Short mmCIF file of C-alpha atoms in Angstrom, two decimals:
data_model
loop_
_atom_site.label_atom_id
_atom_site.label_comp_id
_atom_site.label_asym_id
_atom_site.label_seq_id
_atom_site.Cartn_x
_atom_site.Cartn_y
_atom_site.Cartn_z
CA MET U 3 106.40 26.38 18.27
CA SER U 4 108.03 26.18 21.69
CA GLY U 5 104.80 25.87 23.67
CA SER U 6 101.11 25.12 23.45
CA LEU U 7 98.99 27.11 21.06
CA TRP U 8 96.51 28.19 23.70
CA LEU U 9 97.00 29.56 27.17
CA LYS U 10 95.98 27.23 29.94
CA VAL U 11 92.87 28.34 31.76
CA PRO U 12 93.10 27.62 35.50
CA GLY U 13 90.59 24.96 36.43
CA GLY U 14 89.35 24.54 32.88
CA ASN U 15 90.03 22.55 29.73
CA THR U 16 93.38 23.27 28.10
CA LEU U 17 92.15 22.42 24.59
CA PRO U 18 90.39 24.99 22.38
CA ALA U 19 86.64 24.80 22.15
CA ILE U 20 86.11 23.77 18.54
CA PRO U 21 82.69 24.71 17.15
CA ARG U 22 80.54 21.74 16.16
CA PRO U 23 78.63 21.65 12.89
CA ARG U 24 75.36 23.54 13.12
CA ARG U 25 72.34 21.38 12.32
CA THR U 26 69.26 22.90 10.78
CA ALA U 27 65.75 21.56 11.11
CA THR U 28 65.96 19.87 7.68
CA ALA U 29 69.59 18.73 8.17
CA ALA U 30 70.37 20.12 4.73
CA ALA U 31 73.94 19.86 3.54
CA ALA U 32 75.88 22.98 2.75
CA ALA U 33 76.19 23.94 -0.88
CA ASP U 34 79.97 23.95 -0.52
CA PRO U 35 81.50 21.95 2.38
CA MET U 36 84.56 24.24 2.32
CA ASP U 37 82.41 27.29 3.07
CA GLU U 38 80.85 25.51 6.03
CA LEU U 39 84.31 24.51 7.30
CA VAL U 40 85.63 28.05 6.96
CA GLU U 41 82.64 29.36 8.89
CA ARG U 42 83.21 26.89 11.70
CA PHE U 43 86.94 27.47 12.13
CA ASP U 44 87.17 31.09 11.01
CA ALA U 45 88.67 32.43 14.28
CA PHE U 46 91.24 29.62 14.54
CA ILE U 47 92.28 29.85 10.90
CA ALA U 48 92.68 33.63 11.01
CA ALA U 49 94.89 33.45 14.12
CA ALA U 50 97.10 30.63 12.81
CA VAL U 51 100.71 31.47 11.97
CA HIS U 52 101.28 28.25 9.99
CA PRO U 53 99.04 25.76 8.16
CA ASP U 54 100.20 22.99 10.50
CA GLU U 55 98.23 24.64 13.31
CA ILE U 56 95.07 24.30 11.22
CA ALA U 57 95.91 20.68 10.39
CA ALA U 58 96.23 19.91 14.11
CA ILE U 59 92.80 21.43 14.75
CA LEU U 60 91.25 19.40 11.92
CA GLU U 61 92.74 16.18 13.23
CA SER U 62 91.65 16.98 16.79
CA ASP U 63 88.12 17.35 15.39
CA GLY U 64 88.24 13.72 14.27
CA MET U 65 88.84 14.27 10.55
CA ASN U 66 91.07 11.58 9.06
CA ASP U 67 92.49 11.56 5.56
CA GLU U 68 89.76 9.29 4.18
CA TYR U 69 86.99 11.54 5.48
CA ILE U 70 88.76 14.60 4.06
CA ARG U 71 89.12 13.00 0.62
CA LEU U 72 85.43 11.97 0.54
CA THR U 73 83.99 15.21 1.95
CA TYR U 74 86.31 17.95 0.71
CA GLY U 75 88.17 16.33 -2.14
CA ARG U 76 91.66 17.02 -0.74
CA HIS U 77 94.41 14.48 -0.31
CA ASP U 78 94.93 14.84 3.45
CA SER U 79 94.60 17.22 6.39
CA PHE U 80 97.74 19.13 5.46
CA ALA U 81 96.53 19.90 1.94
CA LEU U 82 93.18 20.99 3.33
CA ALA U 83 94.91 23.13 5.97
CA GLU U 84 97.05 24.88 3.36
CA GLU U 85 93.97 25.80 1.32
CA LEU U 86 92.13 27.07 4.40
CA TYR U 87 95.21 29.08 5.41
CA ALA U 88 95.33 30.72 1.98
CA ARG U 89 91.60 31.39 1.84
CA VAL U 90 91.18 33.16 5.22
CA PRO U 91 93.14 36.41 5.80
CA ARG U 92 95.31 36.69 8.92
CA SER U 93 93.71 38.41 11.91
CA PHE U 94 95.71 38.03 15.12
CA PRO U 95 93.63 38.76 18.22
CA GLU U 96 95.02 41.00 20.92
CA PRO U 97 96.29 39.10 23.96
CA ARG U 98 94.24 39.15 27.09
CA SER U 99 95.01 41.95 29.48
CA THR U 100 97.34 40.76 32.22
CA PRO U 101 98.32 42.53 35.44
CA ASP U 102 101.47 44.65 35.21
CA PRO U 103 104.18 42.89 37.26
CA TRP U 104 106.25 46.10 37.42
CA LYS U 105 103.54 48.35 38.80
CA VAL U 106 104.64 49.98 42.05
CA SER U 107 103.27 52.73 44.22
CA LEU U 108 104.63 56.18 43.48
CA THR U 109 104.08 57.13 47.12
CA ALA U 110 106.31 54.28 48.32
CA CYS U 111 109.10 55.31 45.95
CA LEU U 112 108.87 58.96 46.99
CA LEU U 113 108.97 57.86 50.62
CA ARG U 114 112.25 56.04 49.99
CA GLY U 115 113.70 59.15 48.38
CA VAL U 116 112.75 61.23 51.40
CA ILE U 117 114.29 58.63 53.72
CA PHE U 118 117.53 58.74 51.74
CA ALA U 119 117.75 62.52 52.21
CA LEU U 120 116.43 62.96 55.76
CA PRO U 121 119.65 61.88 57.55
CA GLY U 122 121.35 64.95 56.09
CA LEU U 123 119.32 67.05 58.53
CA ALA U 124 121.39 65.56 61.34
CA TYR U 125 124.27 67.81 60.31
CA LEU U 126 122.14 70.85 61.12
CA LEU U 127 121.68 69.62 64.67
CA GLY U 128 125.34 68.69 65.10
CA ALA U 129 126.79 71.79 63.44
CA PRO U 130 127.64 73.67 66.69
CA LEU U 131 129.65 70.67 67.91
CA LEU U 132 131.59 70.47 64.66
CA GLU U 133 132.90 74.03 64.79
CA GLY U 134 136.58 74.58 64.28
CA SER U 135 139.14 75.91 61.87
CA PRO U 136 138.86 74.68 58.28
CA ASP U 137 141.03 71.73 57.37
CA ARG U 138 143.96 71.77 54.95
CA LEU U 139 141.60 71.55 51.95
CA GLY U 140 139.54 74.52 53.07
CA LEU U 141 136.54 72.38 54.04
CA PRO U 142 134.61 72.90 57.29
CA ALA U 143 136.05 71.15 60.32
CA GLY U 144 135.31 67.43 60.47
CA THR U 145 134.13 67.16 56.86
CA LEU U 146 136.80 64.66 55.78
CA THR U 147 136.19 62.56 58.88
CA LEU U 148 132.48 62.28 58.17
CA LEU U 149 132.97 61.74 54.44
CA ALA U 150 135.46 58.91 54.94
CA GLY U 151 133.13 57.03 57.27
CA ALA U 152 130.07 57.63 55.09
CA LEU U 153 131.79 56.55 51.87
CA ILE U 154 133.20 53.31 53.27
CA GLY U 155 129.91 52.48 54.95
CA TRP U 156 128.01 53.22 51.75
CA VAL U 157 130.20 50.85 49.71
CA TRP U 158 129.93 48.07 52.27
CA ASP U 159 126.18 48.37 52.64
CA GLN U 160 125.63 48.37 48.88
CA THR U 161 127.39 45.01 48.74
CA LEU U 162 125.51 43.76 51.79
CA SER U 163 122.16 44.85 50.36
CA HIS U 164 122.74 42.84 47.19
CA ARG U 165 123.49 39.69 49.16
CA ALA U 166 120.43 40.15 51.34
CA TYR U 167 118.15 40.96 48.39
CA SER U 168 119.45 37.88 46.57
CA ARG U 169 118.32 35.69 49.45
CA LEU U 170 114.97 37.46 49.57
CA GLY U 171 114.59 36.76 45.86
CA LEU U 172 115.05 33.07 46.62
CA GLY U 173 112.22 33.28 49.15
CA ASP U 174 114.51 32.76 52.14
CA ARG U 175 113.79 35.69 54.44
CA ALA U 176 115.51 33.96 57.35
CA ALA U 177 118.76 33.71 55.37
CA ALA U 178 118.46 37.39 54.43
CA GLY U 179 118.09 38.22 58.12
CA ARG U 180 121.19 36.20 58.99
CA THR U 181 123.14 37.98 56.26
CA LEU U 182 122.12 41.37 57.61
CA LEU U 183 122.84 40.28 61.17
CA ALA U 184 126.41 39.42 60.26
CA GLY U 185 127.05 42.22 57.77
CA ALA U 186 125.47 45.33 59.30
CA PRO U 187 127.63 45.41 62.47
CA ALA U 188 130.73 44.73 60.37
CA GLY U 189 129.87 47.67 58.11
CA ALA U 190 129.39 49.93 61.14
CA LEU U 191 132.84 48.94 62.45
CA LEU U 192 134.43 49.59 59.04
CA GLY U 193 132.79 53.01 58.73
CA THR U 194 133.89 53.98 62.23
CA ALA U 195 137.45 52.77 61.59
CA ALA U 196 137.64 54.76 58.36
CA ALA U 197 136.54 57.91 60.19
CA LEU U 198 139.04 57.36 63.01
CA ALA U 199 141.81 56.97 60.44
CA VAL U 200 141.40 60.61 59.35
CA PRO U 201 143.40 62.86 61.70
CA GLY U 202 142.76 66.45 62.68
CA GLY U 203 138.99 66.46 63.13
CA PRO U 204 137.10 67.94 66.08
CA PRO U 205 136.55 65.45 68.92
CA PHE U 206 132.80 65.35 68.39
CA SER U 207 133.27 64.52 64.69
CA TYR U 208 134.51 61.02 65.54
CA ALA U 209 131.53 60.34 67.81
CA PHE U 210 129.23 61.72 65.11
CA ALA U 211 130.91 59.48 62.50
CA ALA U 212 130.43 56.42 64.75
CA GLY U 213 126.73 57.23 65.12
CA GLN U 214 126.54 57.79 61.37
CA ALA U 215 128.02 54.34 60.74
CA LEU U 216 125.58 52.71 63.16
CA TYR U 217 122.65 54.45 61.48
CA VAL U 218 123.73 53.36 57.98
CA GLY U 219 123.81 49.74 59.14
CA ALA U 220 120.40 49.98 60.84
CA ALA U 221 118.87 51.77 57.85
CA THR U 222 120.20 49.08 55.51
CA VAL U 223 118.47 46.40 57.56
CA LEU U 224 115.14 48.22 57.64
CA LEU U 225 115.17 49.23 53.98
CA VAL U 226 116.08 45.77 52.72
CA LEU U 227 113.34 44.18 54.82
CA GLY U 228 110.75 46.70 53.59
CA ARG U 229 110.35 48.71 56.81
CA GLU U 230 110.50 52.20 55.31
CA ARG U 231 107.69 53.62 57.42
CA VAL U 232 109.29 52.31 60.60
CA LEU U 233 112.56 53.99 59.66
CA LEU U 234 110.72 57.23 58.91
CA ALA U 235 109.19 57.15 62.38
CA ALA U 236 112.66 56.66 63.90
CA LEU U 237 113.96 59.71 62.03
CA ALA U 238 111.04 61.91 63.09
CA PRO U 239 112.61 63.35 66.30
CA MET U 240 115.81 64.32 64.52
CA ALA U 241 113.96 65.80 61.53
CA ALA U 242 111.63 67.80 63.77
CA GLY U 243 114.60 69.17 65.71
CA ALA U 244 116.41 70.12 62.49
CA VAL U 245 113.38 72.07 61.28
CA LEU U 246 113.07 73.75 64.68
CA VAL U 247 116.73 74.80 64.57
CA LEU U 248 115.95 77.00 61.58
CA PHE U 249 113.80 79.20 63.82
CA VAL U 250 115.08 78.64 67.38
CA ASP U 251 118.61 78.18 68.70
CA LEU U 252 118.31 74.91 70.61
CA PRO U 253 120.70 74.12 73.48
CA VAL U 254 123.49 71.65 72.75
CA ARG U 255 122.05 69.06 75.13
CA VAL U 256 118.74 69.08 73.31
CA ARG U 257 120.48 68.72 69.97
CA VAL U 258 122.50 65.74 71.15
CA ALA U 259 119.45 64.18 72.79
CA LEU U 260 117.45 64.35 69.55
CA LEU U 261 120.29 62.78 67.60
CA VAL U 262 120.71 59.99 70.14
CA VAL U 263 116.97 59.28 70.32
CA SER U 264 116.68 58.84 66.56
CA LEU U 265 119.82 56.72 66.41
CA LEU U 266 118.71 54.43 69.24
CA ALA U 267 115.25 54.12 67.73
CA ALA U 268 116.65 53.09 64.34
CA CYS U 269 119.07 50.59 65.88
CA SER U 270 116.43 49.10 68.18
CA LEU U 271 113.94 48.68 65.35
CA ALA U 272 116.61 47.07 63.18
CA VAL U 273 117.58 44.63 65.93
CA ARG U 274 113.92 43.72 66.35
CA GLU U 275 113.76 42.68 62.69
CA LEU U 276 116.88 40.49 62.87
CA PRO U 277 117.00 36.84 63.98
CA LEU U 278 119.26 37.68 66.91
CA ALA U 279 118.62 34.54 68.97
CA GLU U 280 119.14 32.28 65.96
CA GLY U 281 122.37 34.07 65.10
CA VAL U 282 123.72 33.65 68.63
CA ARG U 283 122.88 29.94 68.60
CA ALA U 284 124.60 29.49 65.25
CA LEU U 285 127.70 31.32 66.50
CA VAL U 286 127.89 29.19 69.65
CA GLY U 287 127.49 26.06 67.57
CA ARG U 288 130.35 27.02 65.29
CA VAL U 289 132.60 27.79 68.22
CA ARG U 290 131.82 24.42 69.79
CA GLU U 291 132.54 22.59 66.56
CA ARG U 292 135.94 24.24 66.21
CA THR U 293 136.95 23.70 69.83
CA ARG U 294 135.68 20.12 70.02
CA ALA U 295 138.50 17.56 70.15
CA ARG U 296 138.67 15.41 67.07
CA PRO U 297 138.93 11.68 67.72
CA GLY U 298 142.24 10.22 66.57
CA GLY U 299 140.98 6.72 65.95
CA GLY U 300 137.95 4.56 66.23
CA PRO U 301 135.51 3.30 63.67
CA VAL U 302 134.99 5.17 60.43
CA ARG U 303 131.83 7.24 60.53
CA TRP U 304 130.16 7.58 57.16
CA ARG U 305 128.01 10.55 56.34
CA MET U 306 126.09 11.75 53.34
CA LEU U 307 128.14 14.37 51.50
CA ARG U 308 125.29 15.61 49.31
CA GLY U 309 121.65 14.80 49.70
CA ALA U 310 119.25 14.47 46.83
CA GLU U 311 117.42 17.60 47.85
CA GLU U 312 120.63 19.61 48.18
CA GLU U 313 121.52 19.16 44.52
CA TYR U 314 118.58 21.28 43.43
CA ALA U 315 118.58 23.72 46.34
CA PRO U 316 119.00 27.40 45.40
CA ARG U 317 122.61 28.46 45.73
CA GLU U 318 123.73 31.47 47.69
CA PRO U 319 125.17 34.39 45.74
CA ARG U 320 128.91 34.36 45.35
CA LEU U 321 130.97 37.16 46.80
CA ALA U 322 132.20 38.00 43.31
CA ASP U 323 128.58 38.67 42.30
CA SER U 324 128.12 41.21 45.11
CA VAL U 325 131.39 43.13 44.81
CA PRO U 326 130.37 44.99 41.60
CA TYR U 327 127.46 46.53 43.49
CA GLY U 328 129.88 47.95 46.02
CA VAL U 329 132.13 49.23 43.24
CA PHE U 330 129.12 50.86 41.59
CA GLY U 331 128.23 52.50 44.92
CA LEU U 332 131.79 53.74 45.33
CA GLY U 333 131.86 55.26 41.85
CA THR U 334 128.51 57.00 42.11
CA GLY U 335 129.25 58.14 45.68
CA LEU U 336 132.49 59.80 44.60
CA LEU U 337 130.82 61.45 41.61
CA VAL U 338 128.12 62.92 43.86
CA LEU U 339 130.81 64.02 46.32
CA TYR U 340 132.72 65.83 43.59
CA ALA U 341 129.52 67.44 42.36
CA ALA U 342 129.17 69.08 45.77
CA LEU U 343 132.81 69.63 46.79
CA GLY U 344 134.79 69.35 43.57
CA GLU U 345 135.64 73.02 43.25
CA VAL U 346 136.63 73.31 46.91
CA LEU U 347 138.79 70.20 46.73
CA ALA U 348 140.50 71.65 43.67
CA GLY U 349 141.47 74.76 45.64
CA GLY U 350 138.39 76.92 45.17
CA PRO U 351 136.72 79.03 47.86
CA ALA U 352 134.61 77.41 50.56
CA GLU U 353 131.57 79.26 49.21
CA ALA U 354 131.73 77.03 46.12
CA VAL U 355 130.23 74.07 48.00
CA ALA U 356 127.27 73.00 45.84
CA ALA U 357 125.36 71.11 48.54
CA PRO U 358 121.95 71.53 46.79
CA SER U 359 123.22 69.40 43.90
CA ALA U 360 124.01 66.50 46.21
CA VAL U 361 120.66 66.89 47.99
CA ALA U 362 118.82 66.98 44.65
CA LEU U 363 120.54 63.80 43.48
CA THR U 364 119.67 62.07 46.76
CA LEU U 365 116.02 63.14 46.75
CA SER U 366 115.66 62.18 43.10
CA MET U 367 116.36 58.52 43.87
CA GLY U 368 112.70 58.07 44.79
CA PRO U 369 111.33 59.22 41.41
CA ALA U 370 114.23 57.39 39.74
CA GLU U 371 113.13 54.10 41.25
CA TRP U 372 109.54 54.64 40.13
CA LEU U 373 110.64 55.52 36.59
CA LEU U 374 112.82 52.42 36.44
CA HIS U 375 109.68 50.37 37.08
CA ARG U 376 107.84 52.42 34.45
CA PHE U 377 110.54 51.56 31.93
CA ARG U 378 110.22 47.86 32.71
CA SER U 379 106.45 48.13 32.26
CA GLY U 380 106.80 50.02 28.98
CA SER U 381 109.38 47.60 27.59
CA LEU U 382 107.16 44.66 28.53
CA ALA U 383 104.21 46.26 26.74
CA GLY U 384 106.44 46.90 23.73
CA LEU U 385 107.56 43.28 23.78
CA ARG U 386 103.92 42.18 23.54
CA ALA U 387 102.91 44.67 20.86
CA ALA U 388 105.97 44.64 18.56
CA ARG U 389 105.87 42.44 15.46
CA SER U 390 109.64 42.49 14.75
CA PRO U 391 112.93 43.03 16.60
CA ARG U 392 113.33 46.43 14.95
CA ALA U 393 109.86 47.52 16.04
CA PHE U 394 110.59 46.43 19.60
CA ARG U 395 113.88 48.35 19.59
CA ARG U 396 112.08 51.51 18.49
CA ARG U 397 109.49 51.09 21.24
CA MET U 398 112.19 50.42 23.82
CA LEU U 399 114.17 53.52 22.84
CA ALA U 400 111.03 55.67 22.93
CA THR U 401 110.19 54.39 26.43
CA LEU U 402 113.79 54.95 27.53
CA ALA U 403 113.85 58.53 26.25
CA ARG U 404 110.52 59.30 27.88
CA CYS U 405 111.49 57.93 31.30
CA LEU U 406 114.94 59.52 31.27
CA ALA U 407 113.51 62.90 30.25
CA ARG U 408 111.02 62.77 33.12
CA TYR U 409 113.73 61.92 35.61
CA LEU U 410 116.00 64.72 34.42
CA ALA U 411 113.10 67.18 34.61
CA VAL U 412 112.46 66.18 38.22
CA LEU U 413 116.18 66.42 39.02
CA LEU U 414 116.45 69.88 37.48
CA ALA U 415 113.42 71.08 39.45
CA LEU U 416 114.95 69.76 42.68
CA GLY U 417 118.27 71.40 41.87
CA VAL U 418 116.71 74.77 41.12
CA GLY U 419 114.48 74.63 44.20
CA GLY U 420 117.35 73.59 46.47
CA THR U 421 119.58 76.36 45.17
CA LEU U 422 116.89 78.98 45.80
CA LEU U 423 116.16 77.72 49.32
CA TRP U 424 119.71 76.96 50.48
CA PRO U 425 121.28 80.00 52.21
CA GLY U 426 124.48 81.09 50.50
CA ALA U 427 124.39 78.38 47.84
CA PRO U 428 126.26 79.15 44.60
CA ALA U 429 124.09 79.96 41.61
CA LEU U 430 123.03 77.06 39.40
CA THR U 431 124.81 78.26 36.28
CA GLY U 432 124.60 76.60 32.91
CA ALA U 433 127.73 74.51 33.52
CA ARG U 434 126.57 73.40 36.96
CA ALA U 435 123.09 72.55 35.66
CA ALA U 436 124.54 70.56 32.75
CA THR U 437 126.85 68.67 35.10
CA LEU U 438 123.96 67.92 37.43
CA LEU U 439 121.82 66.57 34.59
CA LEU U 440 124.66 64.49 33.18
CA LEU U 441 125.35 63.00 36.61
CA GLY U 442 121.66 62.24 36.91
CA ALA U 443 121.78 60.46 33.55
CA VAL U 444 124.81 58.48 34.72
CA MET U 445 123.09 57.37 37.92
CA TRP U 446 119.75 56.53 36.28
CA THR U 447 121.19 54.57 33.36
CA GLY U 448 123.60 52.83 35.73
CA LEU U 449 120.71 51.78 37.96
CA LEU U 450 118.81 50.67 34.87
CA LEU U 451 121.65 48.38 33.79
CA GLN U 452 121.94 47.16 37.36
CA SER U 453 118.24 46.25 37.42
CA PHE U 454 118.80 44.07 34.34
CA GLY U 455 121.76 42.29 35.92
CA ALA U 456 124.39 44.19 33.88
CA VAL U 457 126.00 45.70 36.96
CA ARG U 458 129.60 44.96 35.94
CA PRO U 459 129.78 47.30 32.91
CA ALA U 460 127.91 49.99 34.86
CA ALA U 461 130.34 49.61 37.77
CA VAL U 462 133.36 49.82 35.44
CA VAL U 463 132.10 53.03 33.81
CA CYS U 464 131.20 54.75 37.10
CA ALA U 465 134.38 53.67 38.87
CA SER U 466 136.51 54.79 35.92
CA ALA U 467 134.78 58.18 35.88
CA ALA U 468 135.36 58.57 39.63
CA PHE U 469 139.02 57.61 39.19
CA VAL U 470 139.56 60.16 36.43
CA GLN U 471 137.81 62.82 38.51
CA SER U 472 139.95 61.97 41.55
CA LEU U 473 143.12 62.09 39.47
CA ALA U 474 142.21 65.52 38.13
CA VAL U 475 141.54 66.81 41.67
CA LEU U 476 144.80 65.42 43.07
CA THR U 477 146.95 66.73 40.23
CA GLY U 478 145.10 70.02 39.82
CA TYR U 479 144.59 69.36 36.14
CA GLY U 480 142.15 71.56 34.27
CA GLN U 481 139.38 73.83 35.42
CA PRO U 482 137.20 71.93 37.96
CA ARG U 483 133.84 72.73 36.37
CA LEU U 484 135.00 71.75 32.88
CA VAL U 485 136.60 68.55 34.16
CA GLN U 486 133.38 67.56 35.95
CA LEU U 487 131.36 68.33 32.83
CA ALA U 488 133.66 66.31 30.58
CA VAL U 489 133.84 63.32 32.93
CA ALA U 490 130.08 63.24 33.50
CA GLY U 491 129.37 63.63 29.79
CA THR U 492 131.74 60.83 28.80
CA ALA U 493 130.32 58.48 31.43
CA ALA U 494 126.74 59.29 30.41
CA ALA U 495 127.53 58.62 26.74
CA ALA U 496 129.23 55.31 27.57
CA LEU U 497 126.30 54.14 29.67
CA ALA U 498 123.81 55.23 27.00
CA ILE U 499 125.64 53.12 24.43
CA LEU U 500 125.64 50.15 26.80
CA VAL U 501 121.91 50.54 27.41
CA CYS U 502 121.17 50.57 23.67
CA LEU U 503 123.41 47.56 23.02
CA LEU U 504 122.38 45.41 25.96
CA LEU U 505 118.70 46.31 26.30
CA GLY U 506 117.89 46.59 22.60
CA ARG U 507 117.49 42.82 22.43
CA ALA U 508 114.12 41.35 23.27
CA THR U 509 115.74 38.49 25.17
CA ALA U 510 117.09 40.92 27.78
CA HIS U 511 113.51 41.76 28.86
CA ARG U 512 112.30 38.24 29.63
#
């Protein structure tokens, strides 16, 4: 056995309470000492998985070999333990109920899904300022400019989020804040530069892309630090204006004012959460160290290269550990992009833009997160209840199928509802619905592997699928709907195999 036989009780004795012999008024001896011993230790004997456990209990009760030979007629404690083990049938008690470490609030997860989708309403407010002739791909004016900035910012912030979450996992919130302080502005600059590199967009599209990049950086800070409700409050003016636009034609100045108010609110709240003063002091210190003149001579100054406490200090995540998260974000972002614009990019009509599919995938990330936690809870319960590796694998697969089916049902409902409510949206045909569900399976299983630390294989599959899809769009190979369906189906099958192989082992769920 790799540990103690009994769980430690906080503040109590760690040894089992062994029943003492019951004494009657006449102190009469039992007709058979073995029967009396079985009655005393019945619960311990029934729960033992090996006779040596019973022998340890007998010895802890003070029985030596001489006493055992005189009282029970057995050679030693091991012989007596083997007979007791054979006499009493096995009866393993159920473990004590423990709190579920993976239990999360459904409301909090749904709130995150809403926050992921709410920024899309900003395009309704900015639509009049993005008017112009369609670009060379037939997309609305400014679409490529906004997509380039959003995609680069999304990849950068996925990588940044992993680094910040890694520091939070080590209990160092200050280090997470410093990481976000350095990375969020850099991501905003990269997103803006990517948008400016796309020529031919309306003038306002570049300003809109810059604001979009700033918002993505601020939202990353607030989401990583657990300030979802604060971010929701910052988005409230923009969301209210977008809903009002559906009924009233707001002046351009009002539209721009609502966008700016929400953006400034998000950025201000993000800055408030960051250790700005500490970051400035650290930057000034580094500059002084680099500009300070180094002495050419003088006495040798010794310093400690590694302290005793530094050897066991938690190490920061390597950059190579964070890059796969960005690659995974790039792959899934491109797949969602092609789900919405694939037919148009392949030369189809502008009316073929399937925006409700992208919105459904974005909104479904809230329920997806909750179901990921439900899977971890179910697999943990299966790990406790299963009596063999095969039984655990069956329980794990059943939990996986149940959670994935629930997620796909939610995604399909969102897709159908979005298609019915979106003006001029293409019908959700069988091929489009199948592609949407397969993409949902790709994203959910990829996130599942990511939550278990297997982000590299998930990133390889998603990035490869996005590459194949991009190659088909650029070369005009095949019918767009069939290509999307085949790529999504292949990626979903590959990820399903990886999930079964990697998560079918009990050791992966520790």
